[in-house]
mmCIF file of N, CA and C in Angstrom:
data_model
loop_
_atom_site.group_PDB
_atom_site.id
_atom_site.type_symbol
_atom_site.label_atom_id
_atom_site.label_comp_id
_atom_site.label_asym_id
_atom_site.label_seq_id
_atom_site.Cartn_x
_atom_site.Cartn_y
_atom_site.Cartn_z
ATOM 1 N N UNK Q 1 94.407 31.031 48.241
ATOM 2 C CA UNK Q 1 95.252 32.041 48.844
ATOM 3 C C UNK Q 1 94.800 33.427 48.376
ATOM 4 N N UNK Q 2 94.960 34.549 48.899
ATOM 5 C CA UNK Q 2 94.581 35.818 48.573
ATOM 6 C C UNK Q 2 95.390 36.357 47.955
ATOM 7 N N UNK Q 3 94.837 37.559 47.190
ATOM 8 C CA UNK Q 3 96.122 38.189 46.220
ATOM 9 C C UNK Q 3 97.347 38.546 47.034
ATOM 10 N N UNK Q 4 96.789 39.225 48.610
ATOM 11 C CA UNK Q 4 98.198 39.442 49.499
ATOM 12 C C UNK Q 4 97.952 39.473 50.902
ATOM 13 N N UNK Q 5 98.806 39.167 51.118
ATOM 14 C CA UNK Q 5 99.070 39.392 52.770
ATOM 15 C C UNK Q 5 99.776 40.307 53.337
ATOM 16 N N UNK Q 6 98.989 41.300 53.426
ATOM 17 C CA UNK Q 6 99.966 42.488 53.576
ATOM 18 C C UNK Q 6 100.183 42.638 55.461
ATOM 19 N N UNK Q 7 101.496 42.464 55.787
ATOM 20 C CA UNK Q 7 101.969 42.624 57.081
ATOM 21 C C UNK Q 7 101.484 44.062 57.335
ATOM 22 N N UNK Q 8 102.008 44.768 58.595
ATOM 23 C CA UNK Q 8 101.673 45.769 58.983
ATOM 24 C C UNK Q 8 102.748 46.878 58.776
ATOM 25 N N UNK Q 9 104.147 46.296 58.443
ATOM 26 C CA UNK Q 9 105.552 47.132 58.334
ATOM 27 C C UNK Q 9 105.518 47.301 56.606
ATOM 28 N N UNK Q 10 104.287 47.170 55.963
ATOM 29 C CA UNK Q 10 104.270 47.646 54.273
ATOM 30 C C UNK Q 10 103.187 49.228 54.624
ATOM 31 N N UNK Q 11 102.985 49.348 55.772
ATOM 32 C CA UNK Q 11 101.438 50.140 55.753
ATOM 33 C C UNK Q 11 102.512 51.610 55.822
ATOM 34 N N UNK Q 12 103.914 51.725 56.790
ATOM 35 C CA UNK Q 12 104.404 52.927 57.038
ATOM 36 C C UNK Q 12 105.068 53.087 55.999
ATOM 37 N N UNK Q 13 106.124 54.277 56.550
ATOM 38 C CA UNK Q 13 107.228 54.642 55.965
ATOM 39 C C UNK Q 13 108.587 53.000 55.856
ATOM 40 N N UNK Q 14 109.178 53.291 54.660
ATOM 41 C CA UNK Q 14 109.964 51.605 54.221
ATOM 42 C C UNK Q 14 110.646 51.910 55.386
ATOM 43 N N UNK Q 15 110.324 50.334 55.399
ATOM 44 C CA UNK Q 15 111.518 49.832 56.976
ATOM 45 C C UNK Q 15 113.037 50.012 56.753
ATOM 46 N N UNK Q 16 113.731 49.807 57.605
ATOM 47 C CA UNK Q 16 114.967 49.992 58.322
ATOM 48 C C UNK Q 16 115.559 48.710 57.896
ATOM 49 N N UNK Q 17 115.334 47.936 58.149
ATOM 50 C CA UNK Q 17 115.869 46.358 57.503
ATOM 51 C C UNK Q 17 114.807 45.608 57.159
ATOM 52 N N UNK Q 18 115.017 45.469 55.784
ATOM 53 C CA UNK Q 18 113.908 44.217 55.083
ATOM 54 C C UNK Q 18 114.826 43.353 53.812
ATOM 55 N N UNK Q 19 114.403 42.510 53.459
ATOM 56 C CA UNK Q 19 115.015 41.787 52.356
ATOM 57 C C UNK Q 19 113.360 41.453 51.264
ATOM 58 N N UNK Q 20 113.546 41.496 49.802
ATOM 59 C CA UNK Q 20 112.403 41.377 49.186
ATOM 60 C C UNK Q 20 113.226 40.104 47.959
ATOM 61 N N UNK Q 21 112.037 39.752 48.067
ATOM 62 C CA UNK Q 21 112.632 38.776 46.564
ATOM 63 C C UNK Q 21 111.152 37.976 45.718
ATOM 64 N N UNK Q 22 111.517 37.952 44.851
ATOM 65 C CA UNK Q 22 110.416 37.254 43.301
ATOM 66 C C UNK Q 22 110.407 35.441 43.669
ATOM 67 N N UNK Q 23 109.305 35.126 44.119
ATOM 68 C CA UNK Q 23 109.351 33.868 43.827
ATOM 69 C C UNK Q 23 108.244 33.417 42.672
ATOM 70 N N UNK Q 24 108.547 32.426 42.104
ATOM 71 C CA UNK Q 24 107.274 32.299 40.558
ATOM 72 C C UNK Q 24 106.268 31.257 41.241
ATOM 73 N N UNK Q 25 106.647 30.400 41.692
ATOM 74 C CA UNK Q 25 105.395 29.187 41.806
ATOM 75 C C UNK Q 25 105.004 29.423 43.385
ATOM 76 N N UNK Q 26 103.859 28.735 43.669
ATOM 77 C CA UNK Q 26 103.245 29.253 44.698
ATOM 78 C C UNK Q 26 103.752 28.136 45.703
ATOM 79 N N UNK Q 27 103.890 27.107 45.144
ATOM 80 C CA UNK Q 27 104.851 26.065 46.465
ATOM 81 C C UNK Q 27 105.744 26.354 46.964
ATOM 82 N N UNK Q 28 106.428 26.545 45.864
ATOM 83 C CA UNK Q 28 107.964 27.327 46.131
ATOM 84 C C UNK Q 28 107.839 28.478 47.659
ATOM 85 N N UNK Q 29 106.819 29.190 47.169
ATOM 86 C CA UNK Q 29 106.806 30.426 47.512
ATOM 87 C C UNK Q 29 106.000 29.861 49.190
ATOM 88 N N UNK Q 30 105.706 29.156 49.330
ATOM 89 C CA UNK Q 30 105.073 28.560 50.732
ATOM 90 C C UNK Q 30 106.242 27.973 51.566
ATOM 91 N N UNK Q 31 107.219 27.370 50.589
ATOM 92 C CA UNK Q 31 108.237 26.728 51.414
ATOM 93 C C UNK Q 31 109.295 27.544 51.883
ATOM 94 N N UNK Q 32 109.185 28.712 51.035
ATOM 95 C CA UNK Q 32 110.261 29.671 52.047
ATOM 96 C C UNK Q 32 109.208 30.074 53.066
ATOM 97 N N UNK Q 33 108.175 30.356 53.251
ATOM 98 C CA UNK Q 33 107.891 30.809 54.214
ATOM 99 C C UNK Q 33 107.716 30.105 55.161
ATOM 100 N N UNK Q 34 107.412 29.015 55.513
ATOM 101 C CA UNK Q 34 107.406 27.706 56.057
ATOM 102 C C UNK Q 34 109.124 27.501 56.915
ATOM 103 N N UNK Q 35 110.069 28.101 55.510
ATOM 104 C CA UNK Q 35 111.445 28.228 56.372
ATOM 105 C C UNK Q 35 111.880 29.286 56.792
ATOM 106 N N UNK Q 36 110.840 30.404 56.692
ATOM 107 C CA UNK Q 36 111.389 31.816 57.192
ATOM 108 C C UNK Q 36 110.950 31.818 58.792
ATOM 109 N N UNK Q 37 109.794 31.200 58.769
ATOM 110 C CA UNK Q 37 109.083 30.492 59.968
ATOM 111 C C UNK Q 37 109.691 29.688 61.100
ATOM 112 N N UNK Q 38 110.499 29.071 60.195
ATOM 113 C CA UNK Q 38 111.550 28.251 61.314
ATOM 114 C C UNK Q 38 112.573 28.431 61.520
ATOM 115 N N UNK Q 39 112.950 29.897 60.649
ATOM 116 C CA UNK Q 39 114.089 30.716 61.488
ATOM 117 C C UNK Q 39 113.899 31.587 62.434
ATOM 118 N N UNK Q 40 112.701 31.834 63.390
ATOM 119 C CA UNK Q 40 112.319 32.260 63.792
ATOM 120 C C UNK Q 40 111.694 33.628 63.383
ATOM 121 N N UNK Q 41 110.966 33.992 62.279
ATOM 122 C CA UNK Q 41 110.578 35.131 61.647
ATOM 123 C C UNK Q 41 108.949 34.459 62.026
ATOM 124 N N UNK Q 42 108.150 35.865 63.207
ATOM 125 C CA UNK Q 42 107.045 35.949 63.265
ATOM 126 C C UNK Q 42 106.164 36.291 61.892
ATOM 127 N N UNK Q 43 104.914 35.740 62.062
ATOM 128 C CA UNK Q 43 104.054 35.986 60.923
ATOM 129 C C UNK Q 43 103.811 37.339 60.632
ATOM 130 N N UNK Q 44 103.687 38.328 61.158
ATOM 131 C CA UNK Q 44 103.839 39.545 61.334
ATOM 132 C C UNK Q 44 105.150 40.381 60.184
ATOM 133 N N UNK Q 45 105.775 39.890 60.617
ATOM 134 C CA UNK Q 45 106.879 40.055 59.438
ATOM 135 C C UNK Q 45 107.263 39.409 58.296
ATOM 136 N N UNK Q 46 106.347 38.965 58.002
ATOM 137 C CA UNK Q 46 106.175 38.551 56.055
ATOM 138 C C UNK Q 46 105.492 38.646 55.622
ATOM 139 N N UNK Q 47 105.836 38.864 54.839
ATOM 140 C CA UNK Q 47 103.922 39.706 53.711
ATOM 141 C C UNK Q 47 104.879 38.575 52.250
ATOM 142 N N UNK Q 48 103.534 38.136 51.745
ATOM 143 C CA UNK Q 48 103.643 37.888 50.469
ATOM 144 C C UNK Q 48 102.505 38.851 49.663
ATOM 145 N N UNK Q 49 103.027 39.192 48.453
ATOM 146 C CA UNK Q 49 102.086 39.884 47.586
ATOM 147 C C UNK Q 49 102.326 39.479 46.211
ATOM 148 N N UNK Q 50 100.686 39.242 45.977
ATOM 149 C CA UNK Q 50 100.760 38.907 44.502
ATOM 150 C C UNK Q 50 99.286 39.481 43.898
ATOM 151 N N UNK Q 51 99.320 39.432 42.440
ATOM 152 C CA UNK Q 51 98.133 39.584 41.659
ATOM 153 C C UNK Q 51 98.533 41.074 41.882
ATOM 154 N N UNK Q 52 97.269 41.755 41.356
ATOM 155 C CA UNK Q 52 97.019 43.002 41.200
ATOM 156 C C UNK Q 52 97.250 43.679 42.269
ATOM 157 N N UNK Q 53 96.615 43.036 43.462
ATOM 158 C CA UNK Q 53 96.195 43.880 44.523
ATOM 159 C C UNK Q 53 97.729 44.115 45.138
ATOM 160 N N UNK Q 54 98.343 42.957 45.462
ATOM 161 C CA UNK Q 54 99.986 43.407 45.457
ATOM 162 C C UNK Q 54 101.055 43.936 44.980
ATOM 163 N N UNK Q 55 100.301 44.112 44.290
ATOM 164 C CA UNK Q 55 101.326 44.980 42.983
ATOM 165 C C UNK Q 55 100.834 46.986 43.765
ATOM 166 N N UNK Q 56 99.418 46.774 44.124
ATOM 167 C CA UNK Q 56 98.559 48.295 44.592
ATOM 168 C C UNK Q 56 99.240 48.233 45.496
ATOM 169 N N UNK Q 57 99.442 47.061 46.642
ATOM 170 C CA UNK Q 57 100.638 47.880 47.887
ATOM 171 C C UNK Q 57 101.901 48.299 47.623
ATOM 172 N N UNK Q 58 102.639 47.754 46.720
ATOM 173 C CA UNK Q 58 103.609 47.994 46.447
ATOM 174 C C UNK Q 58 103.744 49.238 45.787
ATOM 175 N N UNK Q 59 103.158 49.857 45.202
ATOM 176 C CA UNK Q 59 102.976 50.814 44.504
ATOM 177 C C UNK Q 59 102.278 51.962 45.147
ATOM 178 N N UNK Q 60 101.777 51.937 46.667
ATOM 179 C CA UNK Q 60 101.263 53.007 47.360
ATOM 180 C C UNK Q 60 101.548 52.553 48.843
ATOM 181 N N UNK Q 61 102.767 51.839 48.838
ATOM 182 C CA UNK Q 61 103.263 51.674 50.113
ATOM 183 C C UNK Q 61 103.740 52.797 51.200
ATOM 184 N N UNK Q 62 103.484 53.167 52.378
ATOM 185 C CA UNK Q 62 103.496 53.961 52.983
ATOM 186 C C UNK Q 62 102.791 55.132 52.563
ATOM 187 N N UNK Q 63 101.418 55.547 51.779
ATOM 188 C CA UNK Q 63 100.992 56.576 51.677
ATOM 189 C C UNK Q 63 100.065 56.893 52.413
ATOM 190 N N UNK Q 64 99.775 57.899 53.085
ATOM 191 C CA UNK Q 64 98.535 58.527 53.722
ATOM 192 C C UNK Q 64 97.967 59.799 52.939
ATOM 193 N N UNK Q 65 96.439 59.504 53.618
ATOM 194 C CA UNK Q 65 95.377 60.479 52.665
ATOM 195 C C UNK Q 65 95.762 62.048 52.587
ATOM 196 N N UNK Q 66 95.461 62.780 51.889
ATOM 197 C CA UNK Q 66 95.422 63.783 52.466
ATOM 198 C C UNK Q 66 96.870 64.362 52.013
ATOM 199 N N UNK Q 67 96.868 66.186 52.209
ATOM 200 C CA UNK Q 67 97.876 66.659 51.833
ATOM 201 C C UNK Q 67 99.081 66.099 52.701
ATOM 202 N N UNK Q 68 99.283 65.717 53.824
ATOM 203 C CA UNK Q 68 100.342 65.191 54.493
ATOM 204 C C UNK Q 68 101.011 64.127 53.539
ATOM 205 N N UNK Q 69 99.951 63.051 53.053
ATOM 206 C CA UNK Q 69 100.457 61.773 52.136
ATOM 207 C C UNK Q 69 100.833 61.950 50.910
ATOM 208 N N UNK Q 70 100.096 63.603 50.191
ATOM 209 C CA UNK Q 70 100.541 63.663 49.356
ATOM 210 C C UNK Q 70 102.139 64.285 49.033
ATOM 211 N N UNK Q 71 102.187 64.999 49.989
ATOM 212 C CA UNK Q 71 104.031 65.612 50.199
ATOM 213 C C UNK Q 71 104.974 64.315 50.515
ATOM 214 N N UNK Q 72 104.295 63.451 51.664
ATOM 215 C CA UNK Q 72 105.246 62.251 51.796
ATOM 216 C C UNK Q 72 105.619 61.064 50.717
ATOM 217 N N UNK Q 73 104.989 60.939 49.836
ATOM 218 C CA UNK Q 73 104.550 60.465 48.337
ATOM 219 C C UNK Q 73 105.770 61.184 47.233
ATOM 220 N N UNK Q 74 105.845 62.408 47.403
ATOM 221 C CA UNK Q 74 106.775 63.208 46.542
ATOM 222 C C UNK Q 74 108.167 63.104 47.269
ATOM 223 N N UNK Q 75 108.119 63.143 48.443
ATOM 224 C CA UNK Q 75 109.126 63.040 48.990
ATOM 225 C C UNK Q 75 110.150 61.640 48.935
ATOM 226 N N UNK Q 76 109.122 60.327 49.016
ATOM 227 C CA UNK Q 76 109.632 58.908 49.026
ATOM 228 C C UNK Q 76 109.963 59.152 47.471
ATOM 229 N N UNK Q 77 108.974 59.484 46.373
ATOM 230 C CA UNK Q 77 109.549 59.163 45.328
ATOM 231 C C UNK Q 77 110.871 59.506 44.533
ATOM 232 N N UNK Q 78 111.222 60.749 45.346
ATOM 233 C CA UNK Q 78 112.469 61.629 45.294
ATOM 234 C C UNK Q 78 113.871 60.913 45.584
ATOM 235 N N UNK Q 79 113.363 60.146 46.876
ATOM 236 C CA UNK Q 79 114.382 59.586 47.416
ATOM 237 C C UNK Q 79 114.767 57.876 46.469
ATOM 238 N N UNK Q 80 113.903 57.790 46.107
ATOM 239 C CA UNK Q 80 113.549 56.603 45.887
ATOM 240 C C UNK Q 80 114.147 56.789 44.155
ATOM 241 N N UNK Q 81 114.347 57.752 43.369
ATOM 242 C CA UNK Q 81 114.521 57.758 42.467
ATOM 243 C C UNK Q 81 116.205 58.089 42.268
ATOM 244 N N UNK Q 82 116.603 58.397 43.624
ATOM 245 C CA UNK Q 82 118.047 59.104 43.939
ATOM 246 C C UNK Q 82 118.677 57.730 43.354
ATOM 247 N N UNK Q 83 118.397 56.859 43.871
ATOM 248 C CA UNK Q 83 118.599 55.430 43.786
ATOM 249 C C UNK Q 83 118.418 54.559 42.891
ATOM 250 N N UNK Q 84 118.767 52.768 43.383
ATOM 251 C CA UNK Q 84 118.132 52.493 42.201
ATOM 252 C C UNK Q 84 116.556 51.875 42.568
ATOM 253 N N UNK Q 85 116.367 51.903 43.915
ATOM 254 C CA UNK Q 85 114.859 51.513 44.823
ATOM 255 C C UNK Q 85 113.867 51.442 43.682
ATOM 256 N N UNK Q 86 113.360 52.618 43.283
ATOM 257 C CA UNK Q 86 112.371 52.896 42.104
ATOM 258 C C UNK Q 86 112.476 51.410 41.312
ATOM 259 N N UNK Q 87 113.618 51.830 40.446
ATOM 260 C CA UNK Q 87 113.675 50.410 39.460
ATOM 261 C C UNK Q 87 113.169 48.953 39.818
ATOM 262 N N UNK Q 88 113.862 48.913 41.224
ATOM 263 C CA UNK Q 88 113.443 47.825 42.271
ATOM 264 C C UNK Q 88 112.496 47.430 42.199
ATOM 265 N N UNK Q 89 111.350 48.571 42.661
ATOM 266 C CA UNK Q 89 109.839 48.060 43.267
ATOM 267 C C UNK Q 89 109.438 48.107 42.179
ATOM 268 N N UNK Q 90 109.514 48.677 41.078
ATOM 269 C CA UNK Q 90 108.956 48.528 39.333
ATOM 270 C C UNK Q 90 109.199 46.968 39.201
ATOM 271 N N UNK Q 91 109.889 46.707 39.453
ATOM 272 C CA UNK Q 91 110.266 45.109 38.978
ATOM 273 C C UNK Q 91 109.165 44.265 40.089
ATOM 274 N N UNK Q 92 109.590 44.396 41.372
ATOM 275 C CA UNK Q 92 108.530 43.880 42.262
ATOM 276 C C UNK Q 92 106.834 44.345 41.971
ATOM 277 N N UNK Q 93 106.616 45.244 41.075
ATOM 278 C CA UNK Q 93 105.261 45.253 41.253
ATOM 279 C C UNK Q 93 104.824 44.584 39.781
ATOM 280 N N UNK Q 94 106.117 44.414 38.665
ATOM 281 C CA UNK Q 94 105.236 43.762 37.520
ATOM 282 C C UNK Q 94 105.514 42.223 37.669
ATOM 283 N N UNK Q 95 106.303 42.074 38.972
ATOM 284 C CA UNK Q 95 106.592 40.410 38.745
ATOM 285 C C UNK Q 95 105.086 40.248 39.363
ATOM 286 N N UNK Q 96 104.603 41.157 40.532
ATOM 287 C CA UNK Q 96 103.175 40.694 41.364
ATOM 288 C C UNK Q 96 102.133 40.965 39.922
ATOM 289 N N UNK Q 97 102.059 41.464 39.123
ATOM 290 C CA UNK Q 97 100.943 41.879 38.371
ATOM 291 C C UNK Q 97 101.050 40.611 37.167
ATOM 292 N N UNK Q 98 102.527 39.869 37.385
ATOM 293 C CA UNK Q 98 102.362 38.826 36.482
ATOM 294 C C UNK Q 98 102.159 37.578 36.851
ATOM 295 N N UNK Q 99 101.865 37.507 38.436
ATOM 296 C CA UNK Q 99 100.984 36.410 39.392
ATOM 297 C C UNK Q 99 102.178 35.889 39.938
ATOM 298 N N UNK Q 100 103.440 36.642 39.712
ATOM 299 C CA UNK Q 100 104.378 35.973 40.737
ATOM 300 C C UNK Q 100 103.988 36.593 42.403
ATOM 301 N N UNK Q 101 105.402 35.647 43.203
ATOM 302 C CA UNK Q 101 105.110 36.491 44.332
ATOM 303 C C UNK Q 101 106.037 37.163 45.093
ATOM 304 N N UNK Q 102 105.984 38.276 45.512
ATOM 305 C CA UNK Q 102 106.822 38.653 45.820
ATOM 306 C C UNK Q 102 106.900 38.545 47.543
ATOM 307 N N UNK Q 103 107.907 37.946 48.027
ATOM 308 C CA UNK Q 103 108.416 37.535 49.684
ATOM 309 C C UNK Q 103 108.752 38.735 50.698
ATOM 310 N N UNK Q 104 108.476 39.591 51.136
ATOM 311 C CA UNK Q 104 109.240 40.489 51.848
ATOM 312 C C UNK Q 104 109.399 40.033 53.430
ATOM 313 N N UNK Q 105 110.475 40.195 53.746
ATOM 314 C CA UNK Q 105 110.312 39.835 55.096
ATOM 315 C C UNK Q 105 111.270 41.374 55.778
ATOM 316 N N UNK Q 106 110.339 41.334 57.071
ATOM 317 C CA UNK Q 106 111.327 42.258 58.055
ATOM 318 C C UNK Q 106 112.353 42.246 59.013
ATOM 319 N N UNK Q 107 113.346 42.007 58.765
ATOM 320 C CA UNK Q 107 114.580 41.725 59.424
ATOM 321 C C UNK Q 107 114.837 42.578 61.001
ATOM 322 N N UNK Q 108 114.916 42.282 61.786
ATOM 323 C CA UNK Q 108 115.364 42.268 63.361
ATOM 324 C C UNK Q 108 116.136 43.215 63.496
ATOM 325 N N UNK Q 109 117.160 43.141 62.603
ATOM 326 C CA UNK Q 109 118.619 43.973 63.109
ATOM 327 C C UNK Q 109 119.177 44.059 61.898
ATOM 328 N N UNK Q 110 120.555 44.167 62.140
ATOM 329 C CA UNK Q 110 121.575 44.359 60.817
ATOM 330 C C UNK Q 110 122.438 42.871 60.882
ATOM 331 N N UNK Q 111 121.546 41.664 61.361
ATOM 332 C CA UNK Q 111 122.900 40.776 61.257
ATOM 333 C C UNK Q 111 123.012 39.916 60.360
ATOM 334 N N UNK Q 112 124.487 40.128 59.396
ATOM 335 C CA UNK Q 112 124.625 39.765 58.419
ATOM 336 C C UNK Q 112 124.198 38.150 58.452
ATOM 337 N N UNK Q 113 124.038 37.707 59.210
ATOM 338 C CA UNK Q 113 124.388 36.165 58.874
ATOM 339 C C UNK Q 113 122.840 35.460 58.950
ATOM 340 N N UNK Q 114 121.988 35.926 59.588
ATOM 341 C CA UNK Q 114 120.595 35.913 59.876
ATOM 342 C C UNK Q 114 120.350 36.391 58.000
ATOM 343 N N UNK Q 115 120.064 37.765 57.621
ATOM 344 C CA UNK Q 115 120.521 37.934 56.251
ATOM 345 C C UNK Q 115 120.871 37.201 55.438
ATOM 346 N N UNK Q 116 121.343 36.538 55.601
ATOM 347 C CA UNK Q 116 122.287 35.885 54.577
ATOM 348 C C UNK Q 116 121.759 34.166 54.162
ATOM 349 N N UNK Q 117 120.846 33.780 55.532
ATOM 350 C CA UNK Q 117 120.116 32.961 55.462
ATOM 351 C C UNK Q 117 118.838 33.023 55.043
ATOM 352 N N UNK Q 118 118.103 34.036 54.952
ATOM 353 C CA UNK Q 118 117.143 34.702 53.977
ATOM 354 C C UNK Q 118 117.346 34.615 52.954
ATOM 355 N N UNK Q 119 117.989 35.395 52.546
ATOM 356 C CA UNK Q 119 119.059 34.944 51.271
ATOM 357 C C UNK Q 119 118.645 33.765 50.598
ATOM 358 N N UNK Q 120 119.408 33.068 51.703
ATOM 359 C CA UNK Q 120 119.595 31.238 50.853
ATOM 360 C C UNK Q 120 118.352 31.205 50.635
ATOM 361 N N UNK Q 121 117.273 31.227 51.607
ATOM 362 C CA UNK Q 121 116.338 30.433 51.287
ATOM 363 C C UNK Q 121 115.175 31.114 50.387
ATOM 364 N N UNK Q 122 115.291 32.318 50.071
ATOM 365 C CA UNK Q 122 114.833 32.917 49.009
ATOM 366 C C UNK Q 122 115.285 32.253 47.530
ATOM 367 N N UNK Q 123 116.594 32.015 46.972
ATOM 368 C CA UNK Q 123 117.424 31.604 46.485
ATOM 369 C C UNK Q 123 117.115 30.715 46.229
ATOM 370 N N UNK Q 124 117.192 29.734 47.229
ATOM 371 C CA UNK Q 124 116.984 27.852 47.027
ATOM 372 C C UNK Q 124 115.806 27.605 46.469
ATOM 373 N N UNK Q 125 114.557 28.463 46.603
ATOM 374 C CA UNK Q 125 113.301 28.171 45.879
ATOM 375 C C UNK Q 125 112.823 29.032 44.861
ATOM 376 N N UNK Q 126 114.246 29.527 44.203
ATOM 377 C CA UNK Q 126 114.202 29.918 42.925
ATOM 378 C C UNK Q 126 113.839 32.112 43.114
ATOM 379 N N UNK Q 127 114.335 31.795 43.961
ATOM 380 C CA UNK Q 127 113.625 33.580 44.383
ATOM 381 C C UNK Q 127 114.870 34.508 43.065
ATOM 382 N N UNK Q 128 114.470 36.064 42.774
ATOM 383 C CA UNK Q 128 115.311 36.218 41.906
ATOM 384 C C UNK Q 128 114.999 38.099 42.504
ATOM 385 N N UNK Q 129 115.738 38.782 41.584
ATOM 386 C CA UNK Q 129 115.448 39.924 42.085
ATOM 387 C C UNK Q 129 114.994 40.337 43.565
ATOM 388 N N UNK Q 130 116.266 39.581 44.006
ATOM 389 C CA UNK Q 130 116.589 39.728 45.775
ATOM 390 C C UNK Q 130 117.315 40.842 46.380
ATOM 391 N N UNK Q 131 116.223 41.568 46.841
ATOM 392 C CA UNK Q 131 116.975 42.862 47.747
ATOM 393 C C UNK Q 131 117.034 42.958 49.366
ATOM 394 N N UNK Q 132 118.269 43.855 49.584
ATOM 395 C CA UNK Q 132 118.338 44.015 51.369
ATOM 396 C C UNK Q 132 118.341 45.432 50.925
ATOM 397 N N UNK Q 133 117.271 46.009 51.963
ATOM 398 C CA UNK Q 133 117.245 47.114 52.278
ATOM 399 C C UNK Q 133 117.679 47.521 53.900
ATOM 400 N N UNK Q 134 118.640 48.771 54.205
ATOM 401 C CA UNK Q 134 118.900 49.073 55.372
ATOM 402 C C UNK Q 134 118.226 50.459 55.053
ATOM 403 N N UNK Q 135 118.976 51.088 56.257
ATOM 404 C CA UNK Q 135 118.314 52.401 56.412
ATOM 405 C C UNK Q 135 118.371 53.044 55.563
ATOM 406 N N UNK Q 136 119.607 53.540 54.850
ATOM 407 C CA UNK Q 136 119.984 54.906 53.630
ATOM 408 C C UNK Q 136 119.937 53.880 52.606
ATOM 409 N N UNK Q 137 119.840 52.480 52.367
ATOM 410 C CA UNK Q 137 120.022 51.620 51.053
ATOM 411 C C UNK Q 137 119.256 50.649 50.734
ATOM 412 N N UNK Q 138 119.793 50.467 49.614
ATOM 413 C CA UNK Q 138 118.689 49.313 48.729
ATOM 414 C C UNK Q 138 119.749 48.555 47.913
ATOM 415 N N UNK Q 139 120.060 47.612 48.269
ATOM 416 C CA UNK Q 139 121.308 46.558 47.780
ATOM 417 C C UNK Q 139 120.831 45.363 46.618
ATOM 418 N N UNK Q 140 120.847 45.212 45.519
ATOM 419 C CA UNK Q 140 120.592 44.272 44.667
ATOM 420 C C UNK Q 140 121.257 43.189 45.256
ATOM 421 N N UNK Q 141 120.887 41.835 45.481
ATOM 422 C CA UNK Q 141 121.610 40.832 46.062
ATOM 423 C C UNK Q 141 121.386 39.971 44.856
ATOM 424 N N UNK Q 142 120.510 39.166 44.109
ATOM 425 C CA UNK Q 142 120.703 38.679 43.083
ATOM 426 C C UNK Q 142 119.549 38.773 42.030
ATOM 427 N N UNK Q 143 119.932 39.013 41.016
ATOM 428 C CA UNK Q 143 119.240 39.852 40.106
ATOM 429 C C UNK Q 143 117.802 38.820 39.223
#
């Protein structure tokens, strides 16, 4: 497997609805996706990241070159620090730098119950430091 699979909704500005979570073993971490798969979540919308190199997306997610990327960079980190997001992706990038993996998937809409089944199945295969992100937030779901 590669250090990551980076979808195409890690390349912009953070999405609108996503859920992220820590899984440790790599089976584990196949079988949610395997069931994120059969909740109907296109491949397109899950990125797993691990090792180093996932830990580098996570850590320069949405940046572009150049003085534009560098203002948008100051700007995310601003926002991002308003919060507790920062802390968040600190945690998501040393669980990836410690060969865990981290699950992100991109959620459709706002519906709680779709959510909530992510959730589980993040959960059920041991996922930990589980977040929903909406538009203005970043929600700790289980720590």
């Amino acid at each position: 497997m590669a250090d990551v699979n980076r979808a195409t909704f890690l390349e912009g500005p953070r999405p609108d609805n996503f859920m992220a979570g820590v899984i440790n073993d790599q089976q584990q971490m196949e079988l949610v996706v395997n069931e994120l798969r059969s909740l109907g979540f296109p491949e397109e919308s899950i990125a797993v990241l691990h090792g180093e190199s996932g830990a580098d997306a996570l850590r320069h997610r949405g940046e572009q070159p150049g003085v534009t990327g560098f203002f948008q960079g100051i700007l995310a980190r601003f926002r991002e620090a308003a919060g507790n997001e920062l802390e968040n992706i600190q945690q998501h990038v040393e669980a990836a730098e410690r060969g865990n993996y981290v699950v992100a998937v991109l959620l459709p809409n706002t519906d709680v119950e779709l959510s909530e089944k992510v959730r589980q199945s993040l959960k059920s295969h041991g996922g930990y430091n589980i977040v929903l992100g909406r538009r203005n937030s970043l929600q700790t779901l289980d720590a």
